[in-house]
PDB file of C-alpha atoms in Angstrom:
ATOM      1  CA  MET A  71      -5.240 -14.720  10.323  1.00  0.00           C
ATOM      2  CA  PRO A  72      -3.832 -17.456  11.920  1.00  0.00           C
ATOM      3  CA  ALA A  73      -6.431 -15.513  14.808  1.00  0.00           C
ATOM      4  CA  LEU A  74      -9.179 -15.409  12.632  1.00  0.00           C
ATOM      5  CA  LYS A  75      -8.693 -19.477  12.185  1.00  0.00           C
ATOM      6  CA  ALA A  76      -8.774 -20.788  15.193  1.00  0.00           C
ATOM      7  CA  LEU A  77     -11.703 -18.413  16.441  1.00  0.00           C
ATOM      8  CA  ARG A  78     -13.608 -20.433  13.521  1.00  0.00           C
ATOM      9  CA  ASP A  79     -12.253 -23.296  14.109  1.00  0.00           C
ATOM     10  CA  ALA A  80     -13.242 -23.088  17.423  1.00  0.00           C
ATOM     11  CA  HIS A  81     -16.160 -22.707  17.131  1.00  0.00           C
ATOM     12  CA  PRO A  82     -18.086 -23.128  13.259  1.00  0.00           C
ATOM     13  CA  ARG A  83     -20.989 -21.552  13.905  1.00  0.00           C
ATOM     14  CA  ALA A  84     -20.767 -18.602  15.219  1.00  0.00           C
ATOM     15  CA  ARG A  85     -21.301 -15.339  13.063  1.00  0.00           C
ATOM     16  CA  ILE A  86     -18.108 -13.585  12.679  1.00  0.00           C
ATOM     17  CA  GLU A  87     -17.940  -9.884  11.603  1.00  0.00           C
ATOM     18  CA  ILE A  88     -14.777  -8.112  10.706  1.00  0.00           C
ATOM     19  CA  LEU A  89     -15.002  -4.032  11.298  1.00  0.00           C
ATOM     20  CA  GLY A  90     -12.065  -2.769   9.167  1.00  0.00           C
ATOM     21  CA  TYR A  91     -11.425  -1.359   5.600  1.00  0.00           C
ATOM     22  CA  PRO A  92     -13.527  -3.564   3.201  1.00  0.00           C
ATOM     23  CA  HIS A  93     -10.997  -3.641   0.372  1.00  0.00           C
ATOM     24  CA  LEU A  94      -8.507  -5.194   2.558  1.00  0.00           C
ATOM     25  CA  ALA A  95     -11.392  -7.713   4.450  1.00  0.00           C
ATOM     26  CA  ALA A  96     -12.696  -8.503   1.221  1.00  0.00           C
ATOM     27  CA  ILE A  97     -10.608 -11.624   1.656  1.00  0.00           C
ATOM     28  CA  ALA A  98     -12.219 -12.862   4.197  1.00  0.00           C
ATOM     29  CA  ASP A  99     -16.178 -11.730   4.098  1.00  0.00           C
ATOM     30  CA  LYS A 100     -17.393 -14.585   2.880  1.00  0.00           C
ATOM     31  CA  ARG A 101     -14.696 -16.738   2.884  1.00  0.00           C
ATOM     32  CA  PHE A 102     -14.903 -19.038   5.512  1.00  0.00           C
ATOM     33  CA  TYR A 103     -13.081 -15.988   7.912  1.00  0.00           C
ATOM     34  CA  ALA A 104     -15.836 -13.762   7.965  1.00  0.00           C
ATOM     35  CA  ASP A 105     -20.601 -13.551   7.614  1.00  0.00           C
ATOM     36  CA  ALA A 106     -20.393  -9.567   7.125  1.00  0.00           C
ATOM     37  CA  VAL A 107     -18.160  -6.721   7.400  1.00  0.00           C
ATOM     38  CA  ARG A 108     -18.025  -3.699   8.327  1.00  0.00           C
ATOM     39  CA  SER A 109     -16.662  -0.288   7.181  1.00  0.00           C
ATOM     40  CA  ILE A 110     -14.697   1.215   9.906  1.00  0.00           C
ATOM     41  CA  GLU A 111     -14.868   4.268   8.037  1.00  0.00           C
ATOM     42  CA  TYR A 112     -18.926   4.931   8.267  1.00  0.00           C
ATOM     43  CA  GLY A 113     -19.687   7.654   9.855  1.00  0.00           C
ATOM     44  CA  PRO A 114     -21.484   7.828  12.707  1.00  0.00           C
ATOM     45  CA  LEU A 115     -18.772   5.724  13.697  1.00  0.00           C
ATOM     46  CA  SER A 116     -16.033   7.998  14.759  1.00  0.00           C
ATOM     47  CA  ARG A 117     -18.111   9.429  17.885  1.00  0.00           C
ATOM     48  CA  PHE A 118     -17.093   5.676  19.139  1.00  0.00           C
ATOM     49  CA  PHE A 119     -13.878   7.478  19.085  1.00  0.00           C
ATOM     50  CA  ALA A 120     -14.277  10.225  21.294  1.00  0.00           C
ATOM     51  CA  ARG A 121     -14.111  10.868  24.709  1.00  0.00           C
ATOM     52  CA  ASP A 122     -17.923  10.883  26.347  1.00  0.00           C
ATOM     53  CA  ALA A 123     -18.921  11.333  23.140  1.00  0.00           C
ATOM     54  CA  GLU A 124     -23.426  10.614  22.655  1.00  0.00           C
ATOM     55  CA  LEU A 125     -23.172   7.400  21.101  1.00  0.00           C
ATOM     56  CA  PRO A 126     -25.166   6.082  17.870  1.00  0.00           C
ATOM     57  CA  LEU A 127     -28.138   3.738  19.236  1.00  0.00           C
ATOM     58  CA  ASP A 128     -28.144   1.687  15.912  1.00  0.00           C
ATOM     59  CA  LEU A 129     -23.765   1.113  16.746  1.00  0.00           C
ATOM     60  CA  ARG A 130     -24.617   1.388  19.861  1.00  0.00           C
ATOM     61  CA  ASN A 131     -27.172  -2.205  19.212  1.00  0.00           C
ATOM     62  CA  TYR A 132     -25.262  -3.092  16.942  1.00  0.00           C
ATOM     63  CA  PHE A 133     -21.825  -3.711  19.723  1.00  0.00           C
ATOM     64  CA  GLY A 134     -23.449  -4.442  22.414  1.00  0.00           C
ATOM     65  CA  GLY A 135     -24.931  -7.534  20.325  1.00  0.00           C
ATOM     66  CA  PHE A 136     -21.924  -9.416  20.251  1.00  0.00           C
ATOM     67  CA  ASP A 137     -20.701 -11.964  22.320  1.00  0.00           C
ATOM     68  CA  LEU A 138     -17.020 -10.851  22.094  1.00  0.00           C
ATOM     69  CA  ILE A 139     -15.127  -8.299  20.381  1.00  0.00           C
ATOM     70  CA  LEU A 140     -11.517  -9.107  19.333  1.00  0.00           C
ATOM     71  CA  SER A 141      -9.538  -5.606  18.603  1.00  0.00           C
ATOM     72  CA  TYR A 142      -6.435  -4.934  16.915  1.00  0.00           C
ATOM     73  CA  LEU A 143      -7.040  -1.155  16.750  1.00  0.00           C
ATOM     74  CA  TYR A 144      -4.143   1.407  17.840  1.00  0.00           C
ATOM     75  CA  ASP A 145      -6.302   2.712  20.295  1.00  0.00           C
ATOM     76  CA  PRO A 146      -3.488   3.927  23.258  1.00  0.00           C
ATOM     77  CA  ASP A 147      -6.093   5.875  26.256  1.00  0.00           C
ATOM     78  CA  GLN A 148      -8.661   3.101  25.432  1.00  0.00           C
ATOM     79  CA  ILE A 149     -11.725   5.478  24.091  1.00  0.00           C
ATOM     80  CA  PHE A 150     -12.302   2.509  21.717  1.00  0.00           C
ATOM     81  CA  GLU A 151     -12.723   0.052  24.370  1.00  0.00           C
ATOM     82  CA  ILE A 152     -14.792   2.503  26.934  1.00  0.00           C
ATOM     83  CA  ASN A 153     -17.265   3.259  24.581  1.00  0.00           C
ATOM     84  CA  LEU A 154     -18.126  -0.369  23.408  1.00  0.00           C
ATOM     85  CA  ARG A 155     -17.768  -1.037  27.546  1.00  0.00           C
ATOM     86  CA  ARG A 156     -20.447   1.168  27.623  1.00  0.00           C
ATOM     87  CA  SER A 157     -22.793   0.130  24.296  1.00  0.00           C
ATOM     88  CA  GLY A 158     -22.464  -3.214  26.048  1.00  0.00           C
ATOM     89  CA  ALA A 159     -19.745  -5.318  25.189  1.00  0.00           C
ATOM     90  CA  GLN A 160     -19.747  -8.666  26.690  1.00  0.00           C
ATOM     91  CA  LYS A 161     -16.440  -9.249  26.482  1.00  0.00           C
ATOM     92  CA  PHE A 162     -13.351  -7.609  24.830  1.00  0.00           C
ATOM     93  CA  LEU A 163      -9.380  -8.414  24.276  1.00  0.00           C
ATOM     94  CA  ARG A 164      -6.934  -6.130  23.121  1.00  0.00           C
ATOM     95  CA  GLY A 165      -4.567  -6.978  20.809  1.00  0.00           C
ATOM     96  CA  PRO A 166      -0.753  -6.151  21.321  1.00  0.00           C
ATOM     97  CA  ALA A 167      -0.486  -2.799  21.536  1.00  0.00           C
ATOM     98  CA  ARG A 168       2.569  -3.064  19.171  1.00  0.00           C
ATOM     99  CA  ILE A 169       5.182  -5.699  18.065  1.00  0.00           C
ATOM    100  CA  ILE A 170       8.153  -6.261  19.910  1.00  0.00           C
ATOM    101  CA  PRO A 171      11.392  -8.262  19.020  1.00  0.00           C
ATOM    102  CA  GLY A 172      12.037 -12.005  18.574  1.00  0.00           C
ATOM    103  CA  THR A 173       9.186 -13.971  18.495  1.00  0.00           C
ATOM    104  CA  PRO A 174       6.419 -14.091  15.025  1.00  0.00           C
ATOM    105  CA  ALA A 175       4.070 -11.112  14.398  1.00  0.00           C
ATOM    106  CA  ALA A 176       1.321 -14.110  14.205  1.00  0.00           C
ATOM    107  CA  ARG A 177       2.021 -15.551  17.015  1.00  0.00           C
ATOM    108  CA  GLN A 178       2.024 -12.352  19.062  1.00  0.00           C
ATOM    109  CA  LEU A 179      -1.298 -11.491  17.126  1.00  0.00           C
ATOM    110  CA  ALA A 180      -3.144 -14.821  18.288  1.00  0.00           C
ATOM    111  CA  GLN A 181      -2.216 -14.067  22.154  1.00  0.00           C
ATOM    112  CA  PRO A 182      -4.857 -12.901  23.295  1.00  0.00           C
ATOM    113  CA  LEU A 183      -7.456 -15.912  22.411  1.00  0.00           C
ATOM    114  CA  GLN A 184      -5.822 -17.058  24.989  1.00  0.00           C
ATOM    115  CA  GLU A 185      -8.017 -15.860  27.046  1.00  0.00           C
ATOM    116  CA  VAL A 186     -10.122 -17.408  26.451  1.00  0.00           C
ATOM    117  CA  GLY A 187      -9.222 -21.078  26.201  1.00  0.00           C
ATOM    118  CA  ILE A 188      -8.194 -21.114  22.495  1.00  0.00           C
ATOM    119  CA  ASN A 189      -4.723 -22.099  21.243  1.00  0.00           C
ATOM    120  CA  VAL A 190      -3.298 -21.009  18.358  1.00  0.00           C
ATOM    121  CA  SER A 191      -1.352 -23.193  17.322  1.00  0.00           C
ATOM    122  CA  ASP A 192      -0.756 -23.049  13.652  1.00  0.00           C
ATOM    123  CA  LEU A 193       0.559 -20.185  12.186  1.00  0.00           C
ATOM    124  CA  ALA A 194       0.976 -20.233   8.874  1.00  0.00           C
ATOM    125  CA  ALA A 195      -2.042 -17.447   7.487  1.00  0.00           C
ATOM    126  CA  LYS A 196      -4.571 -18.831   4.536  1.00  0.00           C
ATOM    127  CA  VAL A 197      -6.620 -18.118   2.405  1.00  0.00           C
ATOM    128  CA  PHE A 198     -10.102 -19.556   0.759  1.00  0.00           C
ATOM    129  CA  PRO A 199     -10.573 -17.936  -2.544  1.00  0.00           C
ATOM    130  CA  SER A 200     -14.305 -18.710  -3.956  1.00  0.00           C
ATOM    131  CA  ASN A 201     -15.337 -19.919  -6.629  1.00  0.00           C
ATOM    132  CA  LYS A 202     -16.176 -16.908  -8.029  1.00  0.00           C
ATOM    133  CA  ASP A 203     -12.556 -15.730  -7.309  1.00  0.00           C
ATOM    134  CA  ARG A 204     -10.882 -18.563  -8.692  1.00  0.00           C
ATOM    135  CA  GLU A 205     -13.078 -18.030 -12.281  1.00  0.00           C
ATOM    136  CA  PHE A 206     -11.631 -15.204 -12.188  1.00  0.00           C
ATOM    137  CA  ALA A 207      -8.025 -16.332 -11.794  1.00  0.00           C
ATOM    138  CA  HIS A 208      -8.561 -19.364 -14.399  1.00  0.00           C
ATOM    139  CA  ARG A 209      -9.637 -16.392 -17.111  1.00  0.00           C
ATOM    140  CA  PHE A 210      -6.690 -14.032 -15.994  1.00  0.00           C
ATOM    141  CA  LEU A 211      -4.299 -16.571 -16.423  1.00  0.00           C
ATOM    142  CA  GLU A 212      -5.876 -18.202 -19.894  1.00  0.00           C
ATOM    143  CA  GLU A 213      -4.006 -15.790 -21.912  1.00  0.00           C
ATOM    144  CA  ASP A 214      -0.680 -15.959 -22.425  1.00  0.00           C
ATOM    145  CA  CYS A 215      -0.032 -16.993 -19.437  1.00  0.00           C
ATOM    146  CA  GLU A 216       1.904 -20.941 -20.318  1.00  0.00           C
ATOM    147  CA  PRO A 217       2.984 -22.251 -16.589  1.00  0.00           C
ATOM    148  CA  PRO A 218       5.168 -22.236 -14.739  1.00  0.00           C
ATOM    149  CA  ILE A 219       4.783 -18.685 -13.684  1.00  0.00           C
ATOM    150  CA  LEU A 220       6.938 -16.702 -12.319  1.00  0.00           C
ATOM    151  CA  ALA A 221       5.364 -13.877 -10.314  1.00  0.00           C
ATOM    152  CA  LEU A 222       7.442 -10.588  -9.052  1.00  0.00           C
ATOM    153  CA  HIS A 223       6.297  -8.171  -6.862  1.00  0.00           C
ATOM    154  CA  PRO A 224       8.772  -5.235  -7.035  1.00  0.00           C
ATOM    155  CA  GLY A 225       6.599  -2.620  -4.516  1.00  0.00           C
ATOM    156  CA  SER A 226       6.203  -2.812  -0.679  1.00  0.00           C
ATOM    157  CA  GLY A 227       5.639   0.971   0.458  1.00  0.00           C
ATOM    158  CA  SER A 228       8.674   1.638   1.984  1.00  0.00           C
ATOM    159  CA  GLU A 229      11.913   1.741  -0.108  1.00  0.00           C
ATOM    160  CA  LYS A 230      14.235   1.095   2.612  1.00  0.00           C
ATOM    161  CA  LYS A 231      12.152  -2.374   1.931  1.00  0.00           C
ATOM    162  CA  ASN A 232      13.191  -3.257  -1.690  1.00  0.00           C
ATOM    163  CA  TRP A 233      15.646  -4.765  -3.684  1.00  0.00           C
ATOM    164  CA  PRO A 234      17.211  -2.109  -6.075  1.00  0.00           C
ATOM    165  CA  ILE A 235      14.350  -1.929  -9.392  1.00  0.00           C
ATOM    166  CA  GLU A 236      17.824  -3.016 -11.713  1.00  0.00           C
ATOM    167  CA  ASN A 237      18.227  -5.737 -10.164  1.00  0.00           C
ATOM    168  CA  TRP A 238      13.433  -6.297 -10.648  1.00  0.00           C
ATOM    169  CA  ILE A 239      14.945  -5.690 -14.560  1.00  0.00           C
ATOM    170  CA  GLU A 240      17.388  -7.782 -15.007  1.00  0.00           C
ATOM    171  CA  LEU A 241      15.755 -10.449 -12.906  1.00  0.00           C
ATOM    172  CA  ALA A 242      12.669 -10.753 -15.748  1.00  0.00           C
ATOM    173  CA  LYS A 243      15.469  -9.804 -18.649  1.00  0.00           C
ATOM    174  CA  ALA A 244      16.923 -13.510 -17.066  1.00  0.00           C
ATOM    175  CA  SER A 245      13.712 -15.677 -16.396  1.00  0.00           C
ATOM    176  CA  LEU A 246      12.545 -14.698 -20.593  1.00  0.00           C
ATOM    177  CA  ASN A 247      15.107 -15.978 -21.834  1.00  0.00           C
ATOM    178  CA  ALA A 248      14.641 -18.745 -23.608  1.00  0.00           C
ATOM    179  CA  GLU A 249      16.893 -21.609 -21.569  1.00  0.00           C
ATOM    180  CA  ALA A 250      15.141 -20.161 -18.392  1.00  0.00           C
ATOM    181  CA  LEU A 251      13.204 -22.140 -15.864  1.00  0.00           C
ATOM    182  CA  PHE A 252       9.423 -19.675 -15.931  1.00  0.00           C
ATOM    183  CA  ARG A 253       7.454 -19.806 -19.198  1.00  0.00           C
ATOM    184  CA  THR A 254       5.075 -16.403 -18.199  1.00  0.00           C
ATOM    185  CA  ILE A 255       5.996 -13.557 -15.611  1.00  0.00           C
ATOM    186  CA  ILE A 256       3.417 -11.622 -13.929  1.00  0.00           C
ATOM    187  CA  PHE A 257       4.075  -8.573 -12.294  1.00  0.00           C
ATOM    188  CA  VAL A 258       2.014  -7.820  -9.350  1.00  0.00           C
ATOM    189  CA  SER A 259       1.853  -3.981  -8.058  1.00  0.00           C
ATOM    190  CA  GLY A 260      -0.885  -2.090  -5.805  1.00  0.00           C
ATOM    191  CA  GLU A 261      -1.096   1.600  -5.520  1.00  0.00           C
ATOM    192  CA  ALA A 262       1.887   2.376  -3.809  1.00  0.00           C
ATOM    193  CA  ASP A 263       3.507   0.749  -6.832  1.00  0.00           C
ATOM    194  CA  GLU A 264       3.379   3.498  -9.221  1.00  0.00           C
ATOM    195  CA  LYS A 265       6.817   3.944  -9.876  1.00  0.00           C
ATOM    196  CA  GLU A 266       8.204   0.806 -10.236  1.00  0.00           C
ATOM    197  CA  MET A 267       5.207   0.144 -12.282  1.00  0.00           C
ATOM    198  CA  ALA A 268       5.896   2.625 -15.278  1.00  0.00           C
ATOM    199  CA  ARG A 269       9.212   1.660 -15.536  1.00  0.00           C
ATOM    200  CA  LEU A 270       8.511  -1.853 -15.758  1.00  0.00           C
ATOM    201  CA  ARG A 271       5.705  -1.317 -18.198  1.00  0.00           C
ATOM    202  CA  THR A 272       7.414   0.425 -20.638  1.00  0.00           C
ATOM    203  CA  LEU A 273      10.097  -2.001 -20.960  1.00  0.00           C
ATOM    204  CA  PHE A 274       8.136  -5.705 -21.028  1.00  0.00           C
ATOM    205  CA  GLU A 275       4.407  -4.278 -21.826  1.00  0.00           C
ATOM    206  CA  HIS A 276       4.880  -5.721 -25.556  1.00  0.00           C
ATOM    207  CA  GLU A 277       6.508  -9.067 -24.622  1.00  0.00           C
ATOM    208  CA  ALA A 278       4.225 -12.151 -25.014  1.00  0.00           C
ATOM    209  CA  HIS A 279       5.120 -14.123 -21.848  1.00  0.00           C
ATOM    210  CA  VAL A 280       4.527 -11.295 -19.624  1.00  0.00           C
ATOM    211  CA  ARG A 281       0.922  -9.446 -17.515  1.00  0.00           C
ATOM    212  CA  PHE A 282       0.786  -7.324 -15.487  1.00  0.00           C
ATOM    213  CA  ALA A 283      -1.363  -7.912 -12.287  1.00  0.00           C
ATOM    214  CA  HIS A 284      -2.613  -4.727 -11.175  1.00  0.00           C
ATOM    215  CA  GLN A 285      -4.356  -3.596  -8.218  1.00  0.00           C
ATOM    216  CA  LEU A 286      -6.092  -6.618  -8.470  1.00  0.00           C
ATOM    217  CA  PRO A 287      -8.703  -7.437  -5.420  1.00  0.00           C
ATOM    218  CA  LEU A 288      -6.785  -9.424  -3.264  1.00  0.00           C
ATOM    219  CA  PRO A 289      -9.068 -12.108  -3.079  1.00  0.00           C
ATOM    220  CA  GLN A 290      -8.750 -12.457  -6.625  1.00  0.00           C
ATOM    221  CA  LEU A 291      -5.266 -11.999  -6.856  1.00  0.00           C
ATOM    222  CA  ALA A 292      -4.530 -14.572  -4.394  1.00  0.00           C
ATOM    223  CA  ALA A 293      -6.452 -17.089  -6.515  1.00  0.00           C
ATOM    224  CA  VAL A 294      -3.835 -16.164  -9.180  1.00  0.00           C
ATOM    225  CA  LEU A 295      -1.095 -16.296  -7.104  1.00  0.00           C
ATOM    226  CA  ASP A 296      -1.773 -19.901  -6.020  1.00  0.00           C
ATOM    227  CA  GLN A 297      -0.647 -20.609  -9.170  1.00  0.00           C
ATOM    228  CA  SER A 298       2.925 -19.342  -9.367  1.00  0.00           C
ATOM    229  CA  THR A 299       5.897 -19.256  -7.998  1.00  0.00           C
ATOM    230  CA  PHE A 300       6.100 -15.633  -5.808  1.00  0.00           C
ATOM    231  CA  ILE A 301       9.577 -13.234  -5.132  1.00  0.00           C
ATOM    232  CA  GLY A 302       8.896 -10.247  -3.272  1.00  0.00           C
ATOM    233  CA  HIS A 303      10.028  -8.381  -0.532  1.00  0.00           C
ATOM    234  CA  ASP A 304       8.211  -7.891   3.436  1.00  0.00           C
ATOM    235  CA  SER A 305       4.921  -6.894   2.128  1.00  0.00           C
ATOM    236  CA  GLY A 306       0.875  -7.782   2.700  1.00  0.00           C
ATOM    237  CA  ILE A 307       0.943  -9.047  -0.728  1.00  0.00           C
ATOM    238  CA  SER A 308       3.929 -11.751   0.511  1.00  0.00           C
ATOM    239  CA  HIS A 309       2.271 -12.754   3.296  1.00  0.00           C
ATOM    240  CA  LEU A 310      -0.961 -12.463   0.479  1.00  0.00           C
ATOM    241  CA  ALA A 311       1.733 -14.906  -1.735  1.00  0.00           C
ATOM    242  CA  ALA A 312       2.074 -17.386   0.766  1.00  0.00           C
ATOM    243  CA  ALA A 313      -1.636 -17.783   2.450  1.00  0.00           C
ATOM    244  CA  ALA A 314      -2.505 -18.413  -0.646  1.00  0.00           C
ATOM    245  CA  GLY A 315      -0.598 -21.571  -1.299  1.00  0.00           C
ATOM    246  CA  ALA A 316       2.687 -20.147  -3.352  1.00  0.00           C
ATOM    247  CA  ARG A 317       6.026 -21.201  -3.226  1.00  0.00           C
ATOM    248  CA  CYS A 318       7.852 -18.005  -1.798  1.00  0.00           C
ATOM    249  CA  LEU A 319      10.661 -16.100  -2.055  1.00  0.00           C
ATOM    250  CA  ILE A 320      10.838 -13.401  -0.246  1.00  0.00           C
ATOM    251  CA  LEU A 321      13.781 -11.082   0.099  1.00  0.00           C
ATOM    252  CA  PHE A 322      14.477  -9.046   3.105  1.00  0.00           C
ATOM    253  CA  GLY A 323      16.460  -5.783   4.502  1.00  0.00           C
ATOM    254  CA  PRO A 324      16.029  -3.512   7.316  1.00  0.00           C
ATOM    255  CA  THR A 325      12.438  -5.306   9.588  1.00  0.00           C
ATOM    256  CA  ASP A 326      13.683  -8.937  10.542  1.00  0.00           C
ATOM    257  CA  PRO A 327      12.236 -11.934   9.205  1.00  0.00           C
ATOM    258  CA  GLU A 328      11.912 -14.318  13.126  1.00  0.00           C
ATOM    259  CA  VAL A 329       9.375 -11.310  13.621  1.00  0.00           C
ATOM    260  CA  TRP A 330       7.467 -10.982   9.746  1.00  0.00           C
ATOM    261  CA  ALA A 331       8.318 -13.419   7.065  1.00  0.00           C
ATOM    262  CA  PRO A 332       5.149 -15.847   6.846  1.00  0.00           C
ATOM    263  CA  GLN A 333       4.710 -18.614   8.624  1.00  0.00           C
ATOM    264  CA  ASN A 334       3.982 -20.794   5.168  1.00  0.00           C
ATOM    265  CA  LYS A 335       5.555 -24.040   4.972  1.00  0.00           C
ATOM    266  CA  ASP A 336       6.871 -23.116   1.394  1.00  0.00           C
ATOM    267  CA  VAL A 337       8.231 -19.609   2.097  1.00  0.00           C
ATOM    268  CA  CYS A 338      11.948 -19.185   1.540  1.00  0.00           C
ATOM    269  CA  VAL A 339      13.685 -15.951   3.354  1.00  0.00           C
ATOM    270  CA  LEU A 340      17.147 -14.214   2.130  1.00  0.00           C
ATOM    271  CA  LEU A 341      18.978 -11.886   4.598  1.00  0.00           C
ATOM    272  CA  ALA A 342      20.538  -9.204   2.587  1.00  0.00           C
ATOM    273  CA  ALA A 343      24.199  -8.373   4.166  1.00  0.00           C
ATOM    274  CA  ASN A 344      24.204  -5.927   6.757  1.00  0.00           C
ATOM    275  CA  ASN A 345      20.637  -5.475   6.216  1.00  0.00           C
ATOM    276  CA  ASP A 346      21.051  -3.685   3.072  1.00  0.00           C
ATOM    277  CA  LEU A 347      19.069  -4.928   0.652  1.00  0.00           C
ATOM    278  CA  ARG A 348      21.351  -3.406  -2.184  1.00  0.00           C
ATOM    279  CA  GLN A 349      23.843  -5.898  -1.832  1.00  0.00           C
ATOM    280  CA  LEU A 350      22.149  -8.592  -2.217  1.00  0.00           C
ATOM    281  CA  ASP A 351      22.910 -10.160  -6.288  1.00  0.00           C
ATOM    282  CA  VAL A 352      20.672 -11.401  -8.874  1.00  0.00           C
ATOM    283  CA  ALA A 353      22.818 -13.942  -9.654  1.00  0.00           C
ATOM    284  CA  THR A 354      21.897 -15.306  -5.654  1.00  0.00           C
ATOM    285  CA  VAL A 355      17.743 -15.041  -5.953  1.00  0.00           C
ATOM    286  CA  ARG A 356      17.929 -16.613  -9.397  1.00  0.00           C
ATOM    287  CA  LYS A 357      19.691 -19.285  -7.627  1.00  0.00           C
ATOM    288  CA  THR A 358      17.799 -19.785  -4.653  1.00  0.00           C
ATOM    289  CA  VAL A 359      14.536 -20.066  -7.146  1.00  0.00           C
ATOM    290  CA  CYS A 360      15.337 -23.190  -9.220  1.00  0.00           C
ATOM    291  CA  LEU A 361      16.248 -24.808  -5.795  1.00  0.00           C
TER     292      LEU A 361
END
């Protein structure tokens, strides 16, 4: 997003389209960044990933009509790039083949734009929910969501990056105490978090001040999170919360926060001892989030 924002700022009148997974790209679709999104799962597009394939005329014309193509697709043999050039792509920029240690990923992903004279100085991702997104958030938060709100995302898509679920349960119970700082808890989850959510629902679904935000579309989730304090792991949802403007505490274990932590100013990182999240206690998390 920092790269896309710099591109949009440099060319505010340009038509920018995204080729990707629509449910992910929705966060940018007609929300400042992109004018349109095209699905990468479109059947005829598969020919662009085959060497010497006969390319559909409509897609050749489509790709050939852009002044610039910036690609972050994994394309080790450059087959996709070659086929785009066969289609008449005028200028092609390739994202990094891999993220290297020691430098924020956002900076590495923005590096290709220097080839067209765009220097990305602001590495903090930002999202711009639409009015409809914000209306949804208002309706979602209207019922039993008394501020201040604490949003918890106990998943990440990787067990190694997850704080033990028992700790999340203890943290949530402590946060529901009458003397706690927060009045409402929202558990955030996606399709990779079903195991954690099943247990949490069993324990908390009848609590008056607990809500579950399960598999919300990303633009709507962003609009909900910008009104909360957020705790999560090294995950896409944590980046979304930071980009939405939430005050974030992100728990890191085996991955490197120097590379993968959001670059937003209201983000605090807790790195577990020995890179083992099992060694991070609940008291430390509670103390940090209340600072």
